[in-house]
mmCIF file of C-alpha atoms and ligand atoms in Angstrom:
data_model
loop_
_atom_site.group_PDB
_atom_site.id
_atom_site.type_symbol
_atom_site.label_atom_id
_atom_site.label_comp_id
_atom_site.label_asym_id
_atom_site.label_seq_id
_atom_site.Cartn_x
_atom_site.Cartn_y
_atom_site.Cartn_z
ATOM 1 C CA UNK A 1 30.814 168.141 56.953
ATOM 2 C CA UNK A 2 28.217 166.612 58.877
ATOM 3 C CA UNK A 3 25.311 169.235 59.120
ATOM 4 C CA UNK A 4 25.860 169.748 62.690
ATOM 5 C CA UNK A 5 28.494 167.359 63.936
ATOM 6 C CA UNK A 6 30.341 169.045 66.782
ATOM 7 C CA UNK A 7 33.585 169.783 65.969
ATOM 8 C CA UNK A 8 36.985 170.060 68.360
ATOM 9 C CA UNK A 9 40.325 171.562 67.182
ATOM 10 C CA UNK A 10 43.351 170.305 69.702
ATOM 11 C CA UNK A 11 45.365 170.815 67.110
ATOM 12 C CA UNK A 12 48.529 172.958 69.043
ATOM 13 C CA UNK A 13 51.065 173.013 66.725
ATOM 14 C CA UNK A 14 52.745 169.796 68.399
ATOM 15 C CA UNK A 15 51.796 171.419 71.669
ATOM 16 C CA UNK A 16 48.815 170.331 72.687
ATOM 17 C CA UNK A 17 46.360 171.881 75.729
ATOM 18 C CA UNK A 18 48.348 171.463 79.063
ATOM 19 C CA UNK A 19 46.152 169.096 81.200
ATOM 20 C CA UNK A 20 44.450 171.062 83.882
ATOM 21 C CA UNK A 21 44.874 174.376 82.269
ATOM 22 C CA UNK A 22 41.732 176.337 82.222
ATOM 23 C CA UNK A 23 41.563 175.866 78.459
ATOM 24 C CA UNK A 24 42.056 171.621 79.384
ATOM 25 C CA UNK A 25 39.038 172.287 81.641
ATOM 26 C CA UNK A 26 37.044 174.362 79.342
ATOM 27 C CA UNK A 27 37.346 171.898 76.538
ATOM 28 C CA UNK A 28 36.745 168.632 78.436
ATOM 29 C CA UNK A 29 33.324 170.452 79.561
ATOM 30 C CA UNK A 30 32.480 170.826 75.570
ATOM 31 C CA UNK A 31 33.755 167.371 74.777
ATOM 32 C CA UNK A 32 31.311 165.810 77.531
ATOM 33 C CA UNK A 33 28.529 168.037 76.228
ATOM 34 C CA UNK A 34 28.918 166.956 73.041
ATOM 35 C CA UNK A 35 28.869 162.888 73.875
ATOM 36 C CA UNK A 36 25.856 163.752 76.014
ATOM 37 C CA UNK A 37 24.069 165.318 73.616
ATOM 38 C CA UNK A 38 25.314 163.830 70.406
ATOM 39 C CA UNK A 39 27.096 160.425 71.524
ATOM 40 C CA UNK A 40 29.704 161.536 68.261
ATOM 41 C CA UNK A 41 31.920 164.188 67.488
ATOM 42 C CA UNK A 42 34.745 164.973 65.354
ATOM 43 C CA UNK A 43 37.821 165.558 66.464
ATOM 44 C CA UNK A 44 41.293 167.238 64.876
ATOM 45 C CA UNK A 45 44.472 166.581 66.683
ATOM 46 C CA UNK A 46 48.158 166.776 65.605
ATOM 47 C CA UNK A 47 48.839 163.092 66.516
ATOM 48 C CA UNK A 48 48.630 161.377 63.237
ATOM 49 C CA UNK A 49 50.618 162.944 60.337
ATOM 50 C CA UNK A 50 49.185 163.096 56.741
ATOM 51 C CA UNK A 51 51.811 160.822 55.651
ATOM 52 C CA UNK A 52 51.394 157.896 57.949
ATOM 53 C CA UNK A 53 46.952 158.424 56.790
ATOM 54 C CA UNK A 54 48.426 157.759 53.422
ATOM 55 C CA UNK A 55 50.903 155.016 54.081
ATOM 56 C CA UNK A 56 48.029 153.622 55.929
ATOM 57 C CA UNK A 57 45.780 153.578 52.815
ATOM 58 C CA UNK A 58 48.703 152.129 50.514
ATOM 59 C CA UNK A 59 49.125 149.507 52.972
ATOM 60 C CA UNK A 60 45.520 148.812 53.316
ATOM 61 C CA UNK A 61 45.008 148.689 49.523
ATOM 62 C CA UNK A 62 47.675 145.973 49.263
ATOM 63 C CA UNK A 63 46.238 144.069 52.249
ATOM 64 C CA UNK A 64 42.461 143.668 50.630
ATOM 65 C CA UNK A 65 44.185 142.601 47.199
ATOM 66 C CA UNK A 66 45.701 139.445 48.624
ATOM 67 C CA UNK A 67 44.178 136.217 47.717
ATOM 68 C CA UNK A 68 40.714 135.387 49.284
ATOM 69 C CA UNK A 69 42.508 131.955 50.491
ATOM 70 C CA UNK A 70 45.433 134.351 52.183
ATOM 71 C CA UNK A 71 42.621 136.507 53.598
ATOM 72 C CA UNK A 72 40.736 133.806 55.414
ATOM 73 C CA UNK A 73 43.787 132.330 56.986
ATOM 74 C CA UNK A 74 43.157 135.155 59.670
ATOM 75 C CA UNK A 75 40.689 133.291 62.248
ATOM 76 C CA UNK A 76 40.260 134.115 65.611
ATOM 77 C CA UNK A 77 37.895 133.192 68.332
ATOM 78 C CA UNK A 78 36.792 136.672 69.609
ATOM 79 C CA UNK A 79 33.944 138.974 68.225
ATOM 80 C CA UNK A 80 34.772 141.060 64.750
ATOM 81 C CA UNK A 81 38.313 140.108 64.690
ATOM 82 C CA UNK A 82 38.737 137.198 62.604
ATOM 83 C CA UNK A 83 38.595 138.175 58.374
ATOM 84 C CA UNK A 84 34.909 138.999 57.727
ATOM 85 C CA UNK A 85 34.901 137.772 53.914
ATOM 86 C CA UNK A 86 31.894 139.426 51.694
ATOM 87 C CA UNK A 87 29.061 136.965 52.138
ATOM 88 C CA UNK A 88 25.427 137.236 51.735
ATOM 89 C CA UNK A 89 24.768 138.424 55.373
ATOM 90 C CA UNK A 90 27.549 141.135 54.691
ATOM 91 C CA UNK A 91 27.562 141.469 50.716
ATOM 92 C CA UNK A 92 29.118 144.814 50.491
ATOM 93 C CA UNK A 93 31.968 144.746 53.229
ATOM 94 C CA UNK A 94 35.027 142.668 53.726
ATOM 95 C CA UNK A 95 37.228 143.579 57.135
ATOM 96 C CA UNK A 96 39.727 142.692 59.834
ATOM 97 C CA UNK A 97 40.331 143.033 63.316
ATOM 98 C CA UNK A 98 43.266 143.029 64.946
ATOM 99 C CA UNK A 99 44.075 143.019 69.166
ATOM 100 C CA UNK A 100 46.383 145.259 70.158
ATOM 101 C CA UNK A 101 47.991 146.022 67.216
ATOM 102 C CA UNK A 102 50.130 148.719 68.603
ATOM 103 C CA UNK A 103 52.374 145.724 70.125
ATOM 104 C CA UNK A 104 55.242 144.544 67.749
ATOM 105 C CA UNK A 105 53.853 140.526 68.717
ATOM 106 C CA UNK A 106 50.445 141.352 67.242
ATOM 107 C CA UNK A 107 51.347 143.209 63.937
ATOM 108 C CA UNK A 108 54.011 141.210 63.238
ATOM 109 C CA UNK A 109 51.662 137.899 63.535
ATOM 110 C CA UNK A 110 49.232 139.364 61.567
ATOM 111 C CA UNK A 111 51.398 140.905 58.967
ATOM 112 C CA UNK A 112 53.441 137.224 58.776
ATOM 113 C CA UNK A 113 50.684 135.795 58.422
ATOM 114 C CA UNK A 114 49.515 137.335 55.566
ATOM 115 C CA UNK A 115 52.805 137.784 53.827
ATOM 116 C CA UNK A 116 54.709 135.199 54.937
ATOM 117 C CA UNK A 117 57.907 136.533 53.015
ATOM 118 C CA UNK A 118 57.797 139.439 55.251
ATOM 119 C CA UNK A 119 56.302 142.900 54.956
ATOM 120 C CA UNK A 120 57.652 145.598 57.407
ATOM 121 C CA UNK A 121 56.283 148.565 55.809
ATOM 122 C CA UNK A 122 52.751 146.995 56.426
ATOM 123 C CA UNK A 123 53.493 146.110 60.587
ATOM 124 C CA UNK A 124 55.193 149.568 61.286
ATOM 125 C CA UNK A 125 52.332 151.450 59.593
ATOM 126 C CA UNK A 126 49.917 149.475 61.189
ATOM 127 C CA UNK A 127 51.742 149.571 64.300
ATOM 128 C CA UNK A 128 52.399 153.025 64.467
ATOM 129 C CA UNK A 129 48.648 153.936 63.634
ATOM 130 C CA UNK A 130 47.105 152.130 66.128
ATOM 131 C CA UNK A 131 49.431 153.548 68.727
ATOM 132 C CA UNK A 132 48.926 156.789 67.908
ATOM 133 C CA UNK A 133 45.383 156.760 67.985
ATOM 134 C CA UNK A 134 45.193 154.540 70.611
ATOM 135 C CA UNK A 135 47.147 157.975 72.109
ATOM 136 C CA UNK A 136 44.139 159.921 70.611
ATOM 137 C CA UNK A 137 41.965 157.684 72.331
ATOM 138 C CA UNK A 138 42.883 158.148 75.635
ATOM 139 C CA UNK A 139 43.587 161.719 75.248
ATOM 140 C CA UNK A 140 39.483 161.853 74.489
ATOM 141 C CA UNK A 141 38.985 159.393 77.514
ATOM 142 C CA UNK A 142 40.658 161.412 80.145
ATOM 143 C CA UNK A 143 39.044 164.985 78.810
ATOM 144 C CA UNK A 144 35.460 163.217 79.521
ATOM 145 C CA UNK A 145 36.448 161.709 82.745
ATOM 146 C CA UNK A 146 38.049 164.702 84.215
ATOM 147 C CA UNK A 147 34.445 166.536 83.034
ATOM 148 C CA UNK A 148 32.971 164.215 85.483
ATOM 149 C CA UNK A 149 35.562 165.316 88.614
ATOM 150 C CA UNK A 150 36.478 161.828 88.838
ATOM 151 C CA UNK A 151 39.709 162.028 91.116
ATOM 152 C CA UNK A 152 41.638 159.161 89.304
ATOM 153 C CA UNK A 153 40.637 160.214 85.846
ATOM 154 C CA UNK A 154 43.394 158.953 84.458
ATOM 155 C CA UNK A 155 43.887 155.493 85.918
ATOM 156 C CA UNK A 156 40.088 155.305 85.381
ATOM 157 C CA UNK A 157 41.068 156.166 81.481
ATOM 158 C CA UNK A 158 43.903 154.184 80.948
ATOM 159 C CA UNK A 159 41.559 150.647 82.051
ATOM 160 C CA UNK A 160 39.415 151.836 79.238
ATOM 161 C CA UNK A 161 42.007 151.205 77.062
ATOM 162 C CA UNK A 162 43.779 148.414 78.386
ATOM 163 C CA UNK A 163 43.018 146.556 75.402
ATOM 164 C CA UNK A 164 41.813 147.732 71.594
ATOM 165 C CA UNK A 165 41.087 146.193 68.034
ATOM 166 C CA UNK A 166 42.176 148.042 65.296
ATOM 167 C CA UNK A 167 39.302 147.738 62.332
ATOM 168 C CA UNK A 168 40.485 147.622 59.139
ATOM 169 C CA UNK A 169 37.508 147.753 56.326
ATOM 170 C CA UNK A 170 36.514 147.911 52.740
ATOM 171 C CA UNK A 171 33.013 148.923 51.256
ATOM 172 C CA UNK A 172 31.995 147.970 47.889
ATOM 173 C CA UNK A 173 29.028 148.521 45.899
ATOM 174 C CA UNK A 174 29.194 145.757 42.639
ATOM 175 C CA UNK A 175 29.233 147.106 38.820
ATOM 176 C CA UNK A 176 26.266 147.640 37.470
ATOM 177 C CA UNK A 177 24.637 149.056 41.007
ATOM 178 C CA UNK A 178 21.521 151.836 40.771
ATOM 179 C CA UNK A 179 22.091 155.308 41.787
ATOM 180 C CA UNK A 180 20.512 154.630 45.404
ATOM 181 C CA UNK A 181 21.651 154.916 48.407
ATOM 182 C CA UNK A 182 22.733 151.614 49.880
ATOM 183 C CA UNK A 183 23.250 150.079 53.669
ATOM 184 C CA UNK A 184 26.593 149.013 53.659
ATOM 185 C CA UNK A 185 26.952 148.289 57.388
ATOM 186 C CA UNK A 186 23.607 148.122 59.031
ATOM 187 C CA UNK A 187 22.935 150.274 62.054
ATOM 188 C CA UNK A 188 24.626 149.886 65.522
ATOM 189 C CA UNK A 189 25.706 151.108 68.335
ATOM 190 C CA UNK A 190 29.512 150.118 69.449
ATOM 191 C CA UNK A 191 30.256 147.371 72.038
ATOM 192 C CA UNK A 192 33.380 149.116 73.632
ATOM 193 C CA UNK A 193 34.432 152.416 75.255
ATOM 194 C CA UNK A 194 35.068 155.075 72.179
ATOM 195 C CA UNK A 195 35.369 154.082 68.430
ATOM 196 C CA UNK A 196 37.894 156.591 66.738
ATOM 197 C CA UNK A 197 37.265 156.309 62.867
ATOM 198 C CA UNK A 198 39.069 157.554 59.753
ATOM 199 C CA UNK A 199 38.049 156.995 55.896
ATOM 200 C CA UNK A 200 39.411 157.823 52.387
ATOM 201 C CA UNK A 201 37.167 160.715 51.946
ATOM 202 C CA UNK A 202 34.315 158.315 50.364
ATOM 203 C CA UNK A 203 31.118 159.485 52.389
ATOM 204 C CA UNK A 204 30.154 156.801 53.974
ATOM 205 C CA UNK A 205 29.056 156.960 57.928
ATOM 206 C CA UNK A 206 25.767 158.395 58.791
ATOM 207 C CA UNK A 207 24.672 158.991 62.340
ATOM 208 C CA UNK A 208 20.949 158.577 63.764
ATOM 209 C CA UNK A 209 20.259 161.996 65.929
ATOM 210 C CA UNK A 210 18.013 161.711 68.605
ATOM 211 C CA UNK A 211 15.351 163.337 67.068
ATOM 212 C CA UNK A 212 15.488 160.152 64.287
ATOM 213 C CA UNK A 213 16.787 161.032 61.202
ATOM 214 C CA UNK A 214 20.248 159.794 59.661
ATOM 215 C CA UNK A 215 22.991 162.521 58.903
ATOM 216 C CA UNK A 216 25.622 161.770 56.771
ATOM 217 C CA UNK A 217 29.204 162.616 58.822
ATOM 218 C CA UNK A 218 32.347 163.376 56.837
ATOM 219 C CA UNK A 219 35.485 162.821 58.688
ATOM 220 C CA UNK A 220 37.889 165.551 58.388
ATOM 221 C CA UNK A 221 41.378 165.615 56.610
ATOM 222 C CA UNK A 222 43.390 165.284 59.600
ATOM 223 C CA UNK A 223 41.152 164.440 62.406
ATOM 224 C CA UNK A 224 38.902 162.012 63.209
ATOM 225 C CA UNK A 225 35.118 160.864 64.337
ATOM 226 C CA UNK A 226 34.910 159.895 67.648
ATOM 227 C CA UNK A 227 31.996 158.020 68.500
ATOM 228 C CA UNK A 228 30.475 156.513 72.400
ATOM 229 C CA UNK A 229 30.221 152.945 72.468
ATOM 230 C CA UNK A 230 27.715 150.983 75.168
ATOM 231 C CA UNK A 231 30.641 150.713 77.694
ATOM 232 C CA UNK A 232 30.982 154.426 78.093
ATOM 233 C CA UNK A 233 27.124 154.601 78.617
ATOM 234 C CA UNK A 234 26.875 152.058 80.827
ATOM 235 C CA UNK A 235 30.111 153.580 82.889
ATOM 236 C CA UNK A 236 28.463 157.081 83.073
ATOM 237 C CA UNK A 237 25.081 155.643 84.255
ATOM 238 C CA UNK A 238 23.370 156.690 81.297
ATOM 239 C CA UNK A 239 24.764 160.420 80.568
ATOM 240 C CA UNK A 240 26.961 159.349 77.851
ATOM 241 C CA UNK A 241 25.263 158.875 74.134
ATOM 242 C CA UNK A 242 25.694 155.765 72.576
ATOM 243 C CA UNK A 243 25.430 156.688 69.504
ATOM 244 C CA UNK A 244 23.984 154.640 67.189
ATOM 245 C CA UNK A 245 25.358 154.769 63.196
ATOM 246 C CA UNK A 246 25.921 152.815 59.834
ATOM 247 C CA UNK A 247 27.471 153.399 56.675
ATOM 248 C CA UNK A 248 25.601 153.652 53.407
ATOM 249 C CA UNK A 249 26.932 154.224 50.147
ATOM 250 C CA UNK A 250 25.631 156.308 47.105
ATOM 251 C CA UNK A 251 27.620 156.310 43.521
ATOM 252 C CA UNK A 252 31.046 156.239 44.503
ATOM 253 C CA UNK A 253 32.154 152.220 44.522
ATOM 254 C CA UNK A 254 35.375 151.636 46.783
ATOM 255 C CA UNK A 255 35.062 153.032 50.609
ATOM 256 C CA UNK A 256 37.952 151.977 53.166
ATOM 257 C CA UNK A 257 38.096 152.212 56.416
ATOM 258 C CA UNK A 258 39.817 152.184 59.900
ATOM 259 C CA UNK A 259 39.086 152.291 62.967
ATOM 260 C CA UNK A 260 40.679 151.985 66.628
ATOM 261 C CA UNK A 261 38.045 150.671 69.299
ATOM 262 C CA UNK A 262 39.598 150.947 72.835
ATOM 263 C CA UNK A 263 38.128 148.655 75.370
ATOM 264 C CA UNK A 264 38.925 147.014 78.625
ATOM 265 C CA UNK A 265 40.030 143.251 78.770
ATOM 266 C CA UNK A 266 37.182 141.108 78.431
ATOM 267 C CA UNK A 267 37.793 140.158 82.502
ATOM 268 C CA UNK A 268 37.048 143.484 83.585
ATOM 269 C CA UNK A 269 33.926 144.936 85.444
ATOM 270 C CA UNK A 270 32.327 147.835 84.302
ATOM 271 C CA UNK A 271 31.370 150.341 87.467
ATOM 272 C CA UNK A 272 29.485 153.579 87.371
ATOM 273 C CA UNK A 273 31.501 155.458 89.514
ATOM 274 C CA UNK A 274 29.951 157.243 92.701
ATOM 275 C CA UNK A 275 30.385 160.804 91.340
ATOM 276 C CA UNK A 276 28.236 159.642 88.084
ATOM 277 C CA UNK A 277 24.617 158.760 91.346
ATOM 278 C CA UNK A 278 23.065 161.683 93.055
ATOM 279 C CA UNK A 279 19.241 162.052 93.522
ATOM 280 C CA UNK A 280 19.286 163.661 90.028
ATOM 281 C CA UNK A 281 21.030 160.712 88.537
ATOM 282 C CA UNK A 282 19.654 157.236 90.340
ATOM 283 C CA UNK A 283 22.214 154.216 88.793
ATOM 284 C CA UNK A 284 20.952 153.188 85.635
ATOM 285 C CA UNK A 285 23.274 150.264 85.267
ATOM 286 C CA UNK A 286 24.494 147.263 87.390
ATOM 287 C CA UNK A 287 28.239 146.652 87.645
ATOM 288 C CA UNK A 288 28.976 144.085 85.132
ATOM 289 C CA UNK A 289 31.838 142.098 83.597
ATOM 290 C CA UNK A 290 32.786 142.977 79.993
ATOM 291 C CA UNK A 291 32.604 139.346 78.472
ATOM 292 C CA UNK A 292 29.059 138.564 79.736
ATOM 293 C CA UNK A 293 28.089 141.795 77.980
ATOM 294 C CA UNK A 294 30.036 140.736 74.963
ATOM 295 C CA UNK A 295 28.253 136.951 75.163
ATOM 296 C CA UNK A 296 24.877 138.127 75.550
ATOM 297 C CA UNK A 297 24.821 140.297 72.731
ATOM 298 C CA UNK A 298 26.735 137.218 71.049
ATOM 299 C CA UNK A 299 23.645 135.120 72.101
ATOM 300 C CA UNK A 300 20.609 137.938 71.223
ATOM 301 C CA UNK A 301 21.819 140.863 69.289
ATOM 302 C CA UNK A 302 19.468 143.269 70.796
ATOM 303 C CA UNK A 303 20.377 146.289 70.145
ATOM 304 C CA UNK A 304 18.700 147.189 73.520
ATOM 305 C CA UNK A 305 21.162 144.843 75.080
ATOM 306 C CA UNK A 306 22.719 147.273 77.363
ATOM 307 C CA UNK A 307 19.165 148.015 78.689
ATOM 308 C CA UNK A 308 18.343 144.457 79.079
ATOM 309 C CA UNK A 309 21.575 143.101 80.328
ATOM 310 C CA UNK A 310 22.777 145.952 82.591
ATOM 311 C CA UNK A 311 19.472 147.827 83.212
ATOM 312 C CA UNK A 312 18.298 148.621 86.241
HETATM 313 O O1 AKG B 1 33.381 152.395 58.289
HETATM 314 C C1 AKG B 1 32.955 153.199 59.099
HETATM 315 O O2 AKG B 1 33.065 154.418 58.924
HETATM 316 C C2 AKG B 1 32.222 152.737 60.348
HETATM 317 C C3 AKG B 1 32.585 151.382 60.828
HETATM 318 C C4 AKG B 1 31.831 150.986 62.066
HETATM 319 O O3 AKG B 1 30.861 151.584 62.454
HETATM 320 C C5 AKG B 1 32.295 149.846 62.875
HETATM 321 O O4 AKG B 1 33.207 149.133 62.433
HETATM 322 O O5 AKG B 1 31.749 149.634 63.985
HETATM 323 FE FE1 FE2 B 2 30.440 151.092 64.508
#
């Protein structure tokens, strides 16, 4: 495990913590401490069995063994969706991103697409992942929102995730690489609300603490990292931690990935809410609409964006 990576257990035995309860209360208080502080924690919850993580892997395994031509069929217009082929800007990843993929239309495009015979083991494993962590998401969502005493938590929560892309990715290091430690995806920070993030056990993502130095973060067996993207920051005038990451890999060849990144639709505006300004907290960010975000980072890819764009 990450040296210090906070760590939640929701796990209730198919349960789960009533909402409101004093426990809810007590644990959406450690959650928001933890993305203040951190901007990353990790996170086990009963929503995702072991089986489907596994099905999830098979699948993925048979997706990145397709033909490259079958591969770069998948083109879309939007920002990390289309196939991201291994190319010298990106030597040692390939990946896809898929909208919504919780929707039957989008994983059964997708899945047609690539296997144009048909493959319904691949769209109900992909469809039933994303939904259930888009589930996860918005469980995490509404624990940090409530922190904040925002009356309509939940609406507030559920526009935060009225739209995701579902990250599917594979790291590899060629034959013949040294022993070092290489940058496999250079360091970010995440354009959306919350990233939720799974691998196959292959250490991989590294954080960057505050205090500067890079900590390697190893996901749990059933749970998940959960890591604040720019729109969260920007929504809780600064208090949230967006924290900033990459994945390097050391020895071991073959890393996959996935990932669920709920956002709002690219229309929407991003708010601080009145609860987030007091004399203590002066607003740190304009309100702003999510696609001139998106297109200025498109157009500069500061990784102060948020400051420059949104700052006040
Ligand atoms: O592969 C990972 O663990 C991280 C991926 C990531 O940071 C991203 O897709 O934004
Ligand atoms: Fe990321």
């Amino acid at each position: 495990m990450g040296s210090d990576a906070p760590y939640f257990d929701l796990r209730r035995d198919g349960f789960g913590i009533k909402e409101g309860s004093e426990e809810w209360r007590d644990m959406c208080l450690k959650v928001r401490e933890a993305s203040e502080t951190h901007g990353y924690f990790l996170l086990m919850c009963d929503e995702v069995s072991n089986d489907l993580r596994e099905e999830m892997f098979n699948q993925i395994n048979t997706l990145f063994d397709l033909p490259l031509q079958t591969k770069m069929k998948y083109k879309k217009p939007k920002l990390f969706r289309s196939y991201n082929r291994r190319s010298p800007i990106t030597p040692f990843y390939e990946g896809f991103g898929i909208d919504d993929a919780h929707l039957d239309v989008e994983a059964e495009s997708f899945t047609n697409l690539m296997w144009p015979e048909g493959n319904p083991k691949f769209s109900e494993t992909l469809k039933s992942m994303s939904s259930k962590m888009l589930d996860v998401g918005y469980l995490v969502l509404k624990m940090i929102m409530a922190s904040y005493d925002i009356p309509n938590y939940a609406s507030e929560a559920e526009k935060m995730k009225s739209t995701s892309d579902f990250k599917l990715l594979k790291y590899i290091l060629p034959d013949g690489s040294s022993d070092e430690t290489k940058v496999t995806m250079i360091s970010h920070t995440d354009k959306g609300c919350i990233s939720i993030l799974y691998d196959n056990d292959v250490q991989g993502l590294q954080m960057l603490t505050k205090s500067g130095e890079w900590i390697d973060i190893k996901i749990p067996k059933g749970g998940f990292a959960i890591i604040i993207g720019d729109l969260l920051k920007a929504w809780s005038n600064g208090r949230l931690h967006a924290a900033t990451h990459r994945v390097a890999l050391t020895k071991a060849k073959l890393r996959y990935s996935f990932g669920l990144f709920p956002i709002i639709k690219e229309d929407m505006e991003i708010k601080v809410p009145n609860e987030l300004v007091d004399d203590q907290h002066p607003l740190r960010y304009r309100p702003f609409i999510y696609r001139d975000y998106l297109n200025h980072y498109i157009a500069t890819r500061n990784p102060e964006g948020l400051e420059v764009f949104a700052g006040i």
